Amino acid sequence: GNSVTQMEGPVTLSEEAFLTINCTYTATGYPSLFWYVQYPGEGLQLLLKATKADDKGSNKGFEATYRKETTSFHLEKGSVQVSDSAVYFCALMSGGSNYKLTFGKGTLLTVNP
Amino acid sequence: DVKVTQSSRYLVKRTGEKVFLECVQDMDHENMFWYRQDPGLGLRLIYFSYDVKMKEKGDIPEGYSVSREKKERFSLILESASTNQTSMYLCASKPTGAYNEQFFGPGTRLTVL
């Protein structure tokens, strides 16, 4: 079956530090890959996505590249801000299902001033 | 703007009560979902619906049922609430199409005493 493994948190960084959150997946077919972010007290919102191998998704300074050879979709940001403090979820939607997202367990990021 | 609303942000119920969680979307999406979110477990799919009156079980349907009488509304029902159903419940909707994102509501934090 499908599964997503992302690095366990919590992750604590100082402002302007470099961020990497690792995400690897197992899936049938050719999945689409997503990063969602959940700010405190809110629901999830889409941060970025990639729908085929070697695609790079980007938004708000965050980037992730769909690597089929390593089945990975690592999230990166060159300089984090306090406002990036949130829980980040990696997710996939497999080619066999147009409906279901499979999520990782989430990574809590705290950015200190 | 895209909008998914949930009837309550916080709810406290007693063991054995019947509980209704309501979700409404204004985007004319075909697909709607109910998840529960627990620390260390991420998001787990309870039920989803791909059309009015259609539903499918997700990964953890036990103890829950759903109703979708109108396209914009998807209800989650706890027939007899138990303390292990204390959780954050998230509703989402999605248009048909393999690469389309899911849009999430703000969540309902349910406590069962």
PDB file of N, CA, C and O in Angstrom, chain A residues 6-84:
ATOM      1  N   GLN A   6       8.116  10.862   6.998  1.00  0.00           N
ATOM      2  CA  GLN A   6       8.804  12.144   7.083  1.00  0.00           C
ATOM      3  C   GLN A   6       9.535  12.239   8.399  1.00  0.00           C
ATOM      4  O   GLN A   6       9.193  11.539   9.367  1.00  0.00           O
ATOM      5  N   MET A   7      10.557  13.087   8.406  1.00  0.00           N
ATOM      6  CA  MET A   7      11.405  13.157   9.585  1.00  0.00           C
ATOM      7  C   MET A   7      10.596  13.586  10.800  1.00  0.00           C
ATOM      8  O   MET A   7       9.692  14.410  10.714  1.00  0.00           O
ATOM      9  N   GLU A   8      10.930  12.982  11.911  1.00  0.00           N
ATOM     10  CA  GLU A   8      10.203  13.295  13.128  1.00  0.00           C
ATOM     11  C   GLU A   8      10.706  14.605  13.683  1.00  0.00           C
ATOM     12  O   GLU A   8      11.877  14.936  13.605  1.00  0.00           O
ATOM     13  N   GLY A   9       9.791  15.334  14.286  1.00  0.00           N
ATOM     14  CA  GLY A   9      10.192  16.559  14.935  1.00  0.00           C
ATOM     15  C   GLY A   9      10.290  16.349  16.428  1.00  0.00           C
ATOM     16  O   GLY A   9      10.374  15.215  16.890  1.00  0.00           O
ATOM     17  N   PRO A  10      10.216  17.429  17.165  1.00  0.00           N
ATOM     18  CA  PRO A  10      10.139  18.773  16.627  1.00  0.00           C
ATOM     19  C   PRO A  10      11.488  19.279  16.112  1.00  0.00           C
ATOM     20  O   PRO A  10      12.528  18.809  16.544  1.00  0.00           O
ATOM     21  N   VAL A  11      11.400  20.210  15.173  1.00  0.00           N
ATOM     22  CA  VAL A  11      12.574  20.863  14.639  1.00  0.00           C
ATOM     23  C   VAL A  11      12.567  22.313  15.140  1.00  0.00           C
ATOM     24  O   VAL A  11      11.569  23.010  14.995  1.00  0.00           O
ATOM     25  N   THR A  12      13.659  22.724  15.725  1.00  0.00           N
ATOM     26  CA  THR A  12      13.772  24.091  16.250  1.00  0.00           C
ATOM     27  C   THR A  12      14.938  24.777  15.572  1.00  0.00           C
ATOM     28  O   THR A  12      16.066  24.244  15.580  1.00  0.00           O
ATOM     29  N   LEU A  13      14.671  25.919  14.957  1.00  0.00           N
ATOM     30  CA  LEU A  13      15.700  26.669  14.239  1.00  0.00           C
ATOM     31  C   LEU A  13      15.681  28.126  14.655  1.00  0.00           C
ATOM     32  O   LEU A  13      14.654  28.626  15.140  1.00  0.00           O
ATOM     33  N   SER A  14      16.792  28.787  14.424  1.00  0.00           N
ATOM     34  CA  SER A  14      16.847  30.238  14.589  1.00  0.00           C
ATOM     35  C   SER A  14      16.434  30.899  13.279  1.00  0.00           C
ATOM     36  O   SER A  14      16.580  30.313  12.195  1.00  0.00           O
ATOM     37  N   GLU A  15      15.921  32.103  13.411  1.00  0.00           N
ATOM     38  CA  GLU A  15      15.511  32.858  12.217  1.00  0.00           C
ATOM     39  C   GLU A  15      16.684  32.950  11.241  1.00  0.00           C
ATOM     40  O   GLU A  15      17.840  33.097  11.643  1.00  0.00           O
ATOM     41  N   GLU A  16      16.378  32.836   9.963  1.00  0.00           N
ATOM     42  CA  GLU A  16      17.323  32.895   8.836  1.00  0.00           C
ATOM     43  C   GLU A  16      18.128  31.611   8.656  1.00  0.00           C
ATOM     44  O   GLU A  16      18.972  31.552   7.752  1.00  0.00           O
ATOM     45  N   ALA A  17      17.871  30.597   9.427  1.00  0.00           N
ATOM     46  CA  ALA A  17      18.552  29.312   9.226  1.00  0.00           C
ATOM     47  C   ALA A  17      17.967  28.597   8.020  1.00  0.00           C
ATOM     48  O   ALA A  17      16.874  28.901   7.542  1.00  0.00           O
ATOM     49  N   PHE A  18      18.734  27.589   7.541  1.00  0.00           N
ATOM     50  CA  PHE A  18      18.296  26.766   6.415  1.00  0.00           C
ATOM     51  C   PHE A  18      17.456  25.601   6.938  1.00  0.00           C
ATOM     52  O   PHE A  18      17.772  24.986   7.948  1.00  0.00           O
ATOM     53  N   LEU A  19      16.369  25.316   6.230  1.00  0.00           N
ATOM     54  CA  LEU A  19      15.460  24.263   6.648  1.00  0.00           C
ATOM     55  C   LEU A  19      15.443  23.128   5.638  1.00  0.00           C
ATOM     56  O   LEU A  19      15.337  23.361   4.424  1.00  0.00           O
ATOM     57  N   THR A  20      15.539  21.910   6.129  1.00  0.00           N
ATOM     58  CA  THR A  20      15.216  20.725   5.335  1.00  0.00           C
ATOM     59  C   THR A  20      14.322  19.827   6.163  1.00  0.00           C
ATOM     60  O   THR A  20      14.650  19.539   7.320  1.00  0.00           O
ATOM     61  N   ILE A  21      13.214  19.389   5.590  1.00  0.00           N
ATOM     62  CA  ILE A  21      12.375  18.360   6.196  1.00  0.00           C
ATOM     63  C   ILE A  21      12.298  17.212   5.188  1.00  0.00           C
ATOM     64  O   ILE A  21      11.807  17.382   4.080  1.00  0.00           O
ATOM     65  N   ASN A  22      12.816  16.063   5.602  1.00  0.00           N
ATOM     66  CA  ASN A  22      12.886  14.926   4.691  1.00  0.00           C
ATOM     67  C   ASN A  22      11.548  14.209   4.577  1.00  0.00           C
ATOM     68  O   ASN A  22      10.816  14.061   5.559  1.00  0.00           O
ATOM     69  N   CYS A  23      11.266  13.741   3.361  1.00  0.00           N
ATOM     70  CA  CYS A  23      10.044  12.984   3.095  1.00  0.00           C
ATOM     71  C   CYS A  23      10.352  11.925   2.043  1.00  0.00           C
ATOM     72  O   CYS A  23      10.889  12.236   0.977  1.00  0.00           O
ATOM     73  N   THR A  24      10.046  10.679   2.354  1.00  0.00           N
ATOM     74  CA  THR A  24      10.151   9.593   1.376  1.00  0.00           C
ATOM     75  C   THR A  24       8.816   8.881   1.304  1.00  0.00           C
ATOM     76  O   THR A  24       8.015   8.956   2.236  1.00  0.00           O
ATOM     77  N   TYR A  25       8.586   8.190   0.202  1.00  0.00           N
ATOM     78  CA  TYR A  25       7.269   7.596   0.003  1.00  0.00           C
ATOM     79  C   TYR A  25       7.366   6.209  -0.631  1.00  0.00           C
ATOM     80  O   TYR A  25       8.376   5.855  -1.239  1.00  0.00           O
ATOM     81  N   THR A  26       6.310   5.469  -0.459  1.00  0.00           N
ATOM     82  CA  THR A  26       6.095   4.202  -1.156  1.00  0.00           C
ATOM     83  C   THR A  26       4.719   4.280  -1.785  1.00  0.00           C
ATOM     84  O   THR A  26       3.746   4.631  -1.102  1.00  0.00           O
ATOM     85  N   ALA A  27       4.638   3.997  -3.076  1.00  0.00           N
ATOM     86  CA  ALA A  27       3.345   4.124  -3.745  1.00  0.00           C
ATOM     87  C   ALA A  27       3.282   3.231  -4.962  1.00  0.00           C
ATOM     88  O   ALA A  27       4.305   2.905  -5.568  1.00  0.00           O
ATOM     89  N   THR A  28       2.066   2.869  -5.323  1.00  0.00           N
ATOM     90  CA  THR A  28       1.832   2.188  -6.594  1.00  0.00           C
ATOM     91  C   THR A  28       1.640   3.239  -7.673  1.00  0.00           C
ATOM     92  O   THR A  28       1.137   4.342  -7.406  1.00  0.00           O
ATOM     93  N   GLY A  29       2.043   2.916  -8.873  1.00  0.00           N
ATOM     94  CA  GLY A  29       1.851   3.850  -9.973  1.00  0.00           C
ATOM     95  C   GLY A  29       2.734   5.072  -9.854  1.00  0.00           C
ATOM     96  O   GLY A  29       3.846   5.018  -9.312  1.00  0.00           O
ATOM     97  N   TYR A  30       2.196   6.191 -10.328  1.00  0.00           N
ATOM     98  CA  TYR A  30       2.969   7.437 -10.381  1.00  0.00           C
ATOM     99  C   TYR A  30       2.236   8.496  -9.565  1.00  0.00           C
ATOM    100  O   TYR A  30       1.358   9.185 -10.074  1.00  0.00           O
ATOM    101  N   PRO A  31       2.604   8.618  -8.303  1.00  0.00           N
ATOM    102  CA  PRO A  31       1.816   9.507  -7.435  1.00  0.00           C
ATOM    103  C   PRO A  31       2.081  10.983  -7.694  1.00  0.00           C
ATOM    104  O   PRO A  31       3.116  11.362  -8.255  1.00  0.00           O
ATOM    105  N   SER A  32       1.140  11.798  -7.282  1.00  0.00           N
ATOM    106  CA  SER A  32       1.368  13.231  -7.121  1.00  0.00           C
ATOM    107  C   SER A  32       1.786  13.462  -5.677  1.00  0.00           C
ATOM    108  O   SER A  32       1.321  12.770  -4.770  1.00  0.00           O
ATOM    109  N   LEU A  33       2.648  14.442  -5.465  1.00  0.00           N
ATOM    110  CA  LEU A  33       3.210  14.678  -4.129  1.00  0.00           C
ATOM    111  C   LEU A  33       2.888  16.088  -3.667  1.00  0.00           C
ATOM    112  O   LEU A  33       2.874  17.038  -4.476  1.00  0.00           O
ATOM    113  N   PHE A  34       2.640  16.226  -2.380  1.00  0.00           N
ATOM    114  CA  PHE A  34       2.184  17.498  -1.817  1.00  0.00           C
ATOM    115  C   PHE A  34       2.898  17.781  -0.499  1.00  0.00           C
ATOM    116  O   PHE A  34       3.257  16.858   0.239  1.00  0.00           O
ATOM    117  N   TRP A  35       3.076  19.051  -0.216  1.00  0.00           N
ATOM    118  CA  TRP A  35       3.374  19.511   1.132  1.00  0.00           C
ATOM    119  C   TRP A  35       2.247  20.421   1.588  1.00  0.00           C
ATOM    120  O   TRP A  35       1.886  21.378   0.889  1.00  0.00           O
ATOM    121  N   TYR A  36       1.682  20.085   2.749  1.00  0.00           N
ATOM    122  CA  TYR A  36       0.672  20.910   3.390  1.00  0.00           C
ATOM    123  C   TYR A  36       1.270  21.521   4.648  1.00  0.00           C
ATOM    124  O   TYR A  36       2.147  20.923   5.291  1.00  0.00           O
ATOM    125  N   VAL A  37       0.748  22.685   5.042  1.00  0.00           N
ATOM    126  CA  VAL A  37       1.202  23.352   6.261  1.00  0.00           C
ATOM    127  C   VAL A  37      -0.015  23.651   7.130  1.00  0.00           C
ATOM    128  O   VAL A  37      -1.093  23.973   6.624  1.00  0.00           O
ATOM    129  N   GLN A  38       0.162  23.487   8.428  1.00  0.00           N
ATOM    130  CA  GLN A  38      -0.902  23.773   9.399  1.00  0.00           C
ATOM    131  C   GLN A  38      -0.372  24.773  10.414  1.00  0.00           C
ATOM    132  O   GLN A  38       0.442  24.418  11.272  1.00  0.00           O
ATOM    133  N   TYR A  39      -0.835  26.012  10.323  1.00  0.00           N
ATOM    134  CA  TYR A  39      -0.453  27.019  11.304  1.00  0.00           C
ATOM    135  C   TYR A  39      -1.264  26.814  12.575  1.00  0.00           C
ATOM    136  O   TYR A  39      -2.359  26.236  12.540  1.00  0.00           O
ATOM    137  N   PRO A  40      -0.771  27.283  13.702  1.00  0.00           N
ATOM    138  CA  PRO A  40      -1.448  27.042  14.982  1.00  0.00           C
ATOM    139  C   PRO A  40      -2.920  27.432  14.946  1.00  0.00           C
ATOM    140  O   PRO A  40      -3.276  28.530  14.550  1.00  0.00           O
ATOM    141  N   GLY A  41      -3.774  26.494  15.357  1.00  0.00           N
ATOM    142  CA  GLY A  41      -5.199  26.755  15.450  1.00  0.00           C
ATOM    143  C   GLY A  41      -5.956  26.749  14.138  1.00  0.00           C
ATOM    144  O   GLY A  41      -7.137  27.115  14.106  1.00  0.00           O
ATOM    145  N   GLU A  42      -5.295  26.339  13.058  1.00  0.00           N
ATOM    146  CA  GLU A  42      -5.940  26.382  11.750  1.00  0.00           C
ATOM    147  C   GLU A  42      -5.976  25.010  11.099  1.00  0.00           C
ATOM    148  O   GLU A  42      -5.355  24.057  11.558  1.00  0.00           O
ATOM    149  N   GLY A  43      -6.720  24.913  10.000  1.00  0.00           N
ATOM    150  CA  GLY A  43      -6.707  23.688   9.202  1.00  0.00           C
ATOM    151  C   GLY A  43      -5.483  23.649   8.315  1.00  0.00           C
ATOM    152  O   GLY A  43      -4.624  24.527   8.372  1.00  0.00           O
ATOM    153  N   LEU A  44      -5.413  22.602   7.495  1.00  0.00           N
ATOM    154  CA  LEU A  44      -4.270  22.462   6.598  1.00  0.00           C
ATOM    155  C   LEU A  44      -4.472  23.308   5.355  1.00  0.00           C
ATOM    156  O   LEU A  44      -5.591  23.479   4.864  1.00  0.00           O
ATOM    157  N   GLN A  45      -3.371  23.812   4.821  1.00  0.00           N
ATOM    158  CA  GLN A  45      -3.432  24.482   3.524  1.00  0.00           C
ATOM    159  C   GLN A  45      -2.277  23.997   2.673  1.00  0.00           C
ATOM    160  O   GLN A  45      -1.192  23.691   3.181  1.00  0.00           O
ATOM    161  N   LEU A  46      -2.536  23.938   1.373  1.00  0.00           N
ATOM    162  CA  LEU A  46      -1.512  23.453   0.455  1.00  0.00           C
ATOM    163  C   LEU A  46      -0.352  24.432   0.391  1.00  0.00           C
ATOM    164  O   LEU A  46      -0.535  25.638   0.200  1.00  0.00           O
ATOM    165  N   LEU A  47       0.867  23.923   0.548  1.00  0.00           N
ATOM    166  CA  LEU A  47       2.060  24.752   0.427  1.00  0.00           C
ATOM    167  C   LEU A  47       2.626  24.653  -0.992  1.00  0.00           C
ATOM    168  O   LEU A  47       2.905  25.652  -1.630  1.00  0.00           O
ATOM    169  N   LEU A  48       2.790  23.428  -1.485  1.00  0.00           N
ATOM    170  CA  LEU A  48       3.285  23.228  -2.842  1.00  0.00           C
ATOM    171  C   LEU A  48       3.002  21.792  -3.264  1.00  0.00           C
ATOM    172  O   LEU A  48       2.693  20.944  -2.444  1.00  0.00           O
ATOM    173  N   LYS A  49       3.123  21.556  -4.581  1.00  0.00           N
ATOM    174  CA  LYS A  49       2.881  20.213  -5.077  1.00  0.00           C
ATOM    175  C   LYS A  49       3.734  19.949  -6.319  1.00  0.00           C
ATOM    176  O   LYS A  49       4.240  20.883  -6.946  1.00  0.00           O
ATOM    177  N   ALA A  50       3.877  18.660  -6.653  1.00  0.00           N
ATOM    178  CA  ALA A  50       4.557  18.240  -7.882  1.00  0.00           C
ATOM    179  C   ALA A  50       3.847  17.004  -8.405  1.00  0.00           C
ATOM    180  O   ALA A  50       3.502  16.111  -7.627  1.00  0.00           O
ATOM    181  N   THR A  51       3.605  16.971  -9.683  1.00  0.00           N
ATOM    182  CA  THR A  51       2.764  15.911 -10.231  1.00  0.00           C
ATOM    183  C   THR A  51       3.530  14.875 -11.042  1.00  0.00           C
ATOM    184  O   THR A  51       2.978  13.834 -11.381  1.00  0.00           O
ATOM    185  N   LYS A  52       4.797  15.128 -11.368  1.00  0.00           N
ATOM    186  CA  LYS A  52       5.570  14.105 -12.084  1.00  0.00           C
ATOM    187  C   LYS A  52       7.041  14.226 -11.719  1.00  0.00           C
ATOM    188  O   LYS A  52       7.490  15.240 -11.170  1.00  0.00           O
ATOM    189  N   ALA A  53       7.780  13.188 -12.042  1.00  0.00           N
ATOM    190  CA  ALA A  53       9.196  13.105 -11.677  1.00  0.00           C
ATOM    191  C   ALA A  53       9.963  14.317 -12.193  1.00  0.00           C
ATOM    192  O   ALA A  53       9.727  14.792 -13.299  1.00  0.00           O
ATOM    193  N   ASP A  54      10.856  14.807 -11.347  1.00  0.00           N
ATOM    194  CA  ASP A  54      11.746  15.949 -11.613  1.00  0.00           C
ATOM    195  C   ASP A  54      11.035  17.297 -11.564  1.00  0.00           C
ATOM    196  O   ASP A  54      11.699  18.332 -11.705  1.00  0.00           O
ATOM    197  N   ASP A  55       9.732  17.296 -11.346  1.00  0.00           N
ATOM    198  CA  ASP A  55       9.027  18.565 -11.132  1.00  0.00           C
ATOM    199  C   ASP A  55       9.498  19.195  -9.838  1.00  0.00           C
ATOM    200  O   ASP A  55       9.755  18.495  -8.853  1.00  0.00           O
ATOM    201  N   LYS A  56       9.593  20.513  -9.818  1.00  0.00           N
ATOM    202  CA  LYS A  56       9.885  21.237  -8.583  1.00  0.00           C
ATOM    203  C   LYS A  56       8.676  22.084  -8.235  1.00  0.00           C
ATOM    204  O   LYS A  56       8.231  22.897  -9.050  1.00  0.00           O
ATOM    205  N   GLY A  57       8.152  21.872  -7.032  1.00  0.00           N
ATOM    206  CA  GLY A  57       7.106  22.744  -6.526  1.00  0.00           C
ATOM    207  C   GLY A  57       7.743  23.839  -5.688  1.00  0.00           C
ATOM    208  O   GLY A  57       8.744  23.612  -5.006  1.00  0.00           O
ATOM    209  N   SER A  58       7.158  25.057  -5.737  1.00  0.00           N
ATOM    210  CA  SER A  58       7.708  26.136  -4.937  1.00  0.00           C
ATOM    211  C   SER A  58       6.608  27.104  -4.551  1.00  0.00           C
ATOM    212  O   SER A  58       5.639  27.312  -5.298  1.00  0.00           O
ATOM    213  N   ASN A  59       6.772  27.712  -3.367  1.00  0.00           N
ATOM    214  CA  ASN A  59       5.795  28.678  -2.868  1.00  0.00           C
ATOM    215  C   ASN A  59       6.348  29.309  -1.607  1.00  0.00           C
ATOM    216  O   ASN A  59       6.910  28.607  -0.745  1.00  0.00           O
ATOM    217  N   LYS A  60       6.211  30.598  -1.457  1.00  0.00           N
ATOM    218  CA  LYS A  60       6.613  31.336  -0.243  1.00  0.00           C
ATOM    219  C   LYS A  60       8.057  31.061   0.153  1.00  0.00           C
ATOM    220  O   LYS A  60       8.402  31.058   1.339  1.00  0.00           O
ATOM    221  N   GLY A  61       8.920  30.807  -0.810  1.00  0.00           N
ATOM    222  CA  GLY A  61      10.329  30.542  -0.513  1.00  0.00           C
ATOM    223  C   GLY A  61      10.638  29.085  -0.238  1.00  0.00           C
ATOM    224  O   GLY A  61      11.808  28.708  -0.117  1.00  0.00           O
ATOM    225  N   PHE A  62       9.625  28.247  -0.133  1.00  0.00           N
ATOM    226  CA  PHE A  62       9.809  26.806   0.063  1.00  0.00           C
ATOM    227  C   PHE A  62       9.905  26.123  -1.298  1.00  0.00           C
ATOM    228  O   PHE A  62       9.276  26.541  -2.257  1.00  0.00           O
ATOM    229  N   GLU A  63      10.712  25.048  -1.336  1.00  0.00           N
ATOM    230  CA  GLU A  63      10.852  24.268  -2.559  1.00  0.00           C
ATOM    231  C   GLU A  63      10.905  22.787  -2.224  1.00  0.00           C
ATOM    232  O   GLU A  63      11.354  22.411  -1.139  1.00  0.00           O
ATOM    233  N   ALA A  64      10.449  21.970  -3.170  1.00  0.00           N
ATOM    234  CA  ALA A  64      10.609  20.517  -3.056  1.00  0.00           C
ATOM    235  C   ALA A  64      10.654  19.941  -4.455  1.00  0.00           C
ATOM    236  O   ALA A  64       9.877  20.358  -5.328  1.00  0.00           O
ATOM    237  N   THR A  65      11.549  18.974  -4.684  1.00  0.00           N
ATOM    238  CA  THR A  65      11.701  18.360  -5.998  1.00  0.00           C
ATOM    239  C   THR A  65      11.304  16.897  -5.931  1.00  0.00           C
ATOM    240  O   THR A  65      11.746  16.156  -5.037  1.00  0.00           O
ATOM    241  N   TYR A  66      10.482  16.476  -6.858  1.00  0.00           N
ATOM    242  CA  TYR A  66       9.990  15.107  -6.949  1.00  0.00           C
ATOM    243  C   TYR A  66      11.109  14.231  -7.529  1.00  0.00           C
ATOM    244  O   TYR A  66      11.428  14.322  -8.715  1.00  0.00           O
ATOM    245  N   ARG A  67      11.693  13.385  -6.683  1.00  0.00           N
ATOM    246  CA  ARG A  67      12.789  12.504  -7.087  1.00  0.00           C
ATOM    247  C   ARG A  67      12.298  11.071  -7.133  1.00  0.00           C
ATOM    248  O   ARG A  67      12.156  10.421  -6.104  1.00  0.00           O
ATOM    249  N   LYS A  68      12.073  10.580  -8.344  1.00  0.00           N
ATOM    250  CA  LYS A  68      11.531   9.227  -8.485  1.00  0.00           C
ATOM    251  C   LYS A  68      12.584   8.190  -8.123  1.00  0.00           C
ATOM    252  O   LYS A  68      12.286   7.152  -7.525  1.00  0.00           O
ATOM    253  N   GLU A  69      13.839   8.480  -8.442  1.00  0.00           N
ATOM    254  CA  GLU A  69      14.888   7.474  -8.227  1.00  0.00           C
ATOM    255  C   GLU A  69      15.134   7.211  -6.755  1.00  0.00           C
ATOM    256  O   GLU A  69      15.518   6.112  -6.368  1.00  0.00           O
ATOM    257  N   THR A  70      14.901   8.232  -5.931  1.00  0.00           N
ATOM    258  CA  THR A  70      15.087   8.053  -4.483  1.00  0.00           C
ATOM    259  C   THR A  70      13.744   8.063  -3.754  1.00  0.00           C
ATOM    260  O   THR A  70      13.724   8.000  -2.517  1.00  0.00           O
ATOM    261  N   THR A  71      12.646   8.094  -4.476  1.00  0.00           N
ATOM    262  CA  THR A  71      11.277   8.193  -3.921  1.00  0.00           C
ATOM    263  C   THR A  71      11.228   9.209  -2.794  1.00  0.00           C
ATOM    264  O   THR A  71      10.805   8.903  -1.661  1.00  0.00           O
ATOM    265  N   SER A  72      11.661  10.432  -3.098  1.00  0.00           N
ATOM    266  CA  SER A  72      11.732  11.464  -2.073  1.00  0.00           C
ATOM    267  C   SER A  72      11.111  12.765  -2.556  1.00  0.00           C
ATOM    268  O   SER A  72      10.968  13.001  -3.767  1.00  0.00           O
ATOM    269  N   PHE A  73      10.746  13.601  -1.584  1.00  0.00           N
ATOM    270  CA  PHE A  73      10.146  14.908  -1.876  1.00  0.00           C
ATOM    271  C   PHE A  73      10.481  15.814  -0.684  1.00  0.00           C
ATOM    272  O   PHE A  73       9.621  16.251   0.061  1.00  0.00           O
ATOM    273  N   HIS A  74      11.747  16.113  -0.520  1.00  0.00           N
ATOM    274  CA  HIS A  74      12.222  16.862   0.660  1.00  0.00           C
ATOM    275  C   HIS A  74      11.860  18.333   0.543  1.00  0.00           C
ATOM    276  O   HIS A  74      12.051  18.950  -0.517  1.00  0.00           O
ATOM    277  N   LEU A  75      11.426  18.907   1.649  1.00  0.00           N
ATOM    278  CA  LEU A  75      11.050  20.314   1.697  1.00  0.00           C
ATOM    279  C   LEU A  75      12.256  21.140   2.154  1.00  0.00           C
ATOM    280  O   LEU A  75      12.918  20.788   3.138  1.00  0.00           O
ATOM    281  N   GLU A  76      12.520  22.264   1.461  1.00  0.00           N
ATOM    282  CA  GLU A  76      13.649  23.117   1.806  1.00  0.00           C
ATOM    283  C   GLU A  76      13.237  24.581   1.772  1.00  0.00           C
ATOM    284  O   GLU A  76      12.364  24.982   0.995  1.00  0.00           O
ATOM    285  N   LYS A  77      13.904  25.348   2.632  1.00  0.00           N
ATOM    286  CA  LYS A  77      13.777  26.804   2.577  1.00  0.00           C
ATOM    287  C   LYS A  77      15.109  27.390   2.996  1.00  0.00           C
ATOM    288  O   LYS A  77      15.694  26.973   4.004  1.00  0.00           O
ATOM    289  N   GLY A  78      15.559  28.376   2.259  1.00  0.00           N
ATOM    290  CA  GLY A  78      16.894  28.908   2.481  1.00  0.00           C
ATOM    291  C   GLY A  78      17.029  29.749   3.736  1.00  0.00           C
ATOM    292  O   GLY A  78      18.091  29.774   4.370  1.00  0.00           O
ATOM    293  N   SER A  79      15.951  30.418   4.148  1.00  0.00           N
ATOM    294  CA  SER A  79      16.034  31.330   5.288  1.00  0.00           C
ATOM    295  C   SER A  79      14.655  31.387   5.949  1.00  0.00           C
ATOM    296  O   SER A  79      13.747  32.064   5.455  1.00  0.00           O
ATOM    297  N   VAL A  80      14.521  30.690   7.061  1.00  0.00           N
ATOM    298  CA  VAL A  80      13.202  30.604   7.692  1.00  0.00           C
ATOM    299  C   VAL A  80      12.913  31.849   8.527  1.00  0.00           C
ATOM    300  O   VAL A  80      13.835  32.538   9.002  1.00  0.00           O
ATOM    301  N   GLN A  81      11.619  32.112   8.720  1.00  0.00           N
ATOM    302  CA  GLN A  81      11.160  33.222   9.533  1.00  0.00           C
ATOM    303  C   GLN A  81      10.320  32.696  10.686  1.00  0.00           C
ATOM    304  O   GLN A  81       9.817  31.562  10.632  1.00  0.00           O
ATOM    305  N   VAL A  82      10.140  33.532  11.690  1.00  0.00           N
ATOM    306  CA  VAL A  82       9.318  33.135  12.836  1.00  0.00           C
ATOM    307  C   VAL A  82       7.920  32.727  12.369  1.00  0.00           C
ATOM    308  O   VAL A  82       7.324  31.776  12.889  1.00  0.00           O
ATOM    309  N   SER A  83       7.414  33.403  11.360  1.00  0.00           N
ATOM    310  CA  SER A  83       6.070  33.131  10.843  1.00  0.00           C
ATOM    311  C   SER A  83       5.954  31.775  10.136  1.00  0.00           C
ATOM    312  O   SER A  83       4.837  31.342   9.799  1.00  0.00           O
ATOM    313  N   ASP A  84       7.064  31.095   9.909  1.00  0.00           N
ATOM    314  CA  ASP A  84       7.035  29.749   9.310  1.00  0.00           C
ATOM    315  C   ASP A  84       6.781  28.674  10.360  1.00  0.00           C
ATOM    316  O   ASP A  84       6.649  27.490  10.009  1.00  0.00           O
TER     317      ASP A  84
END
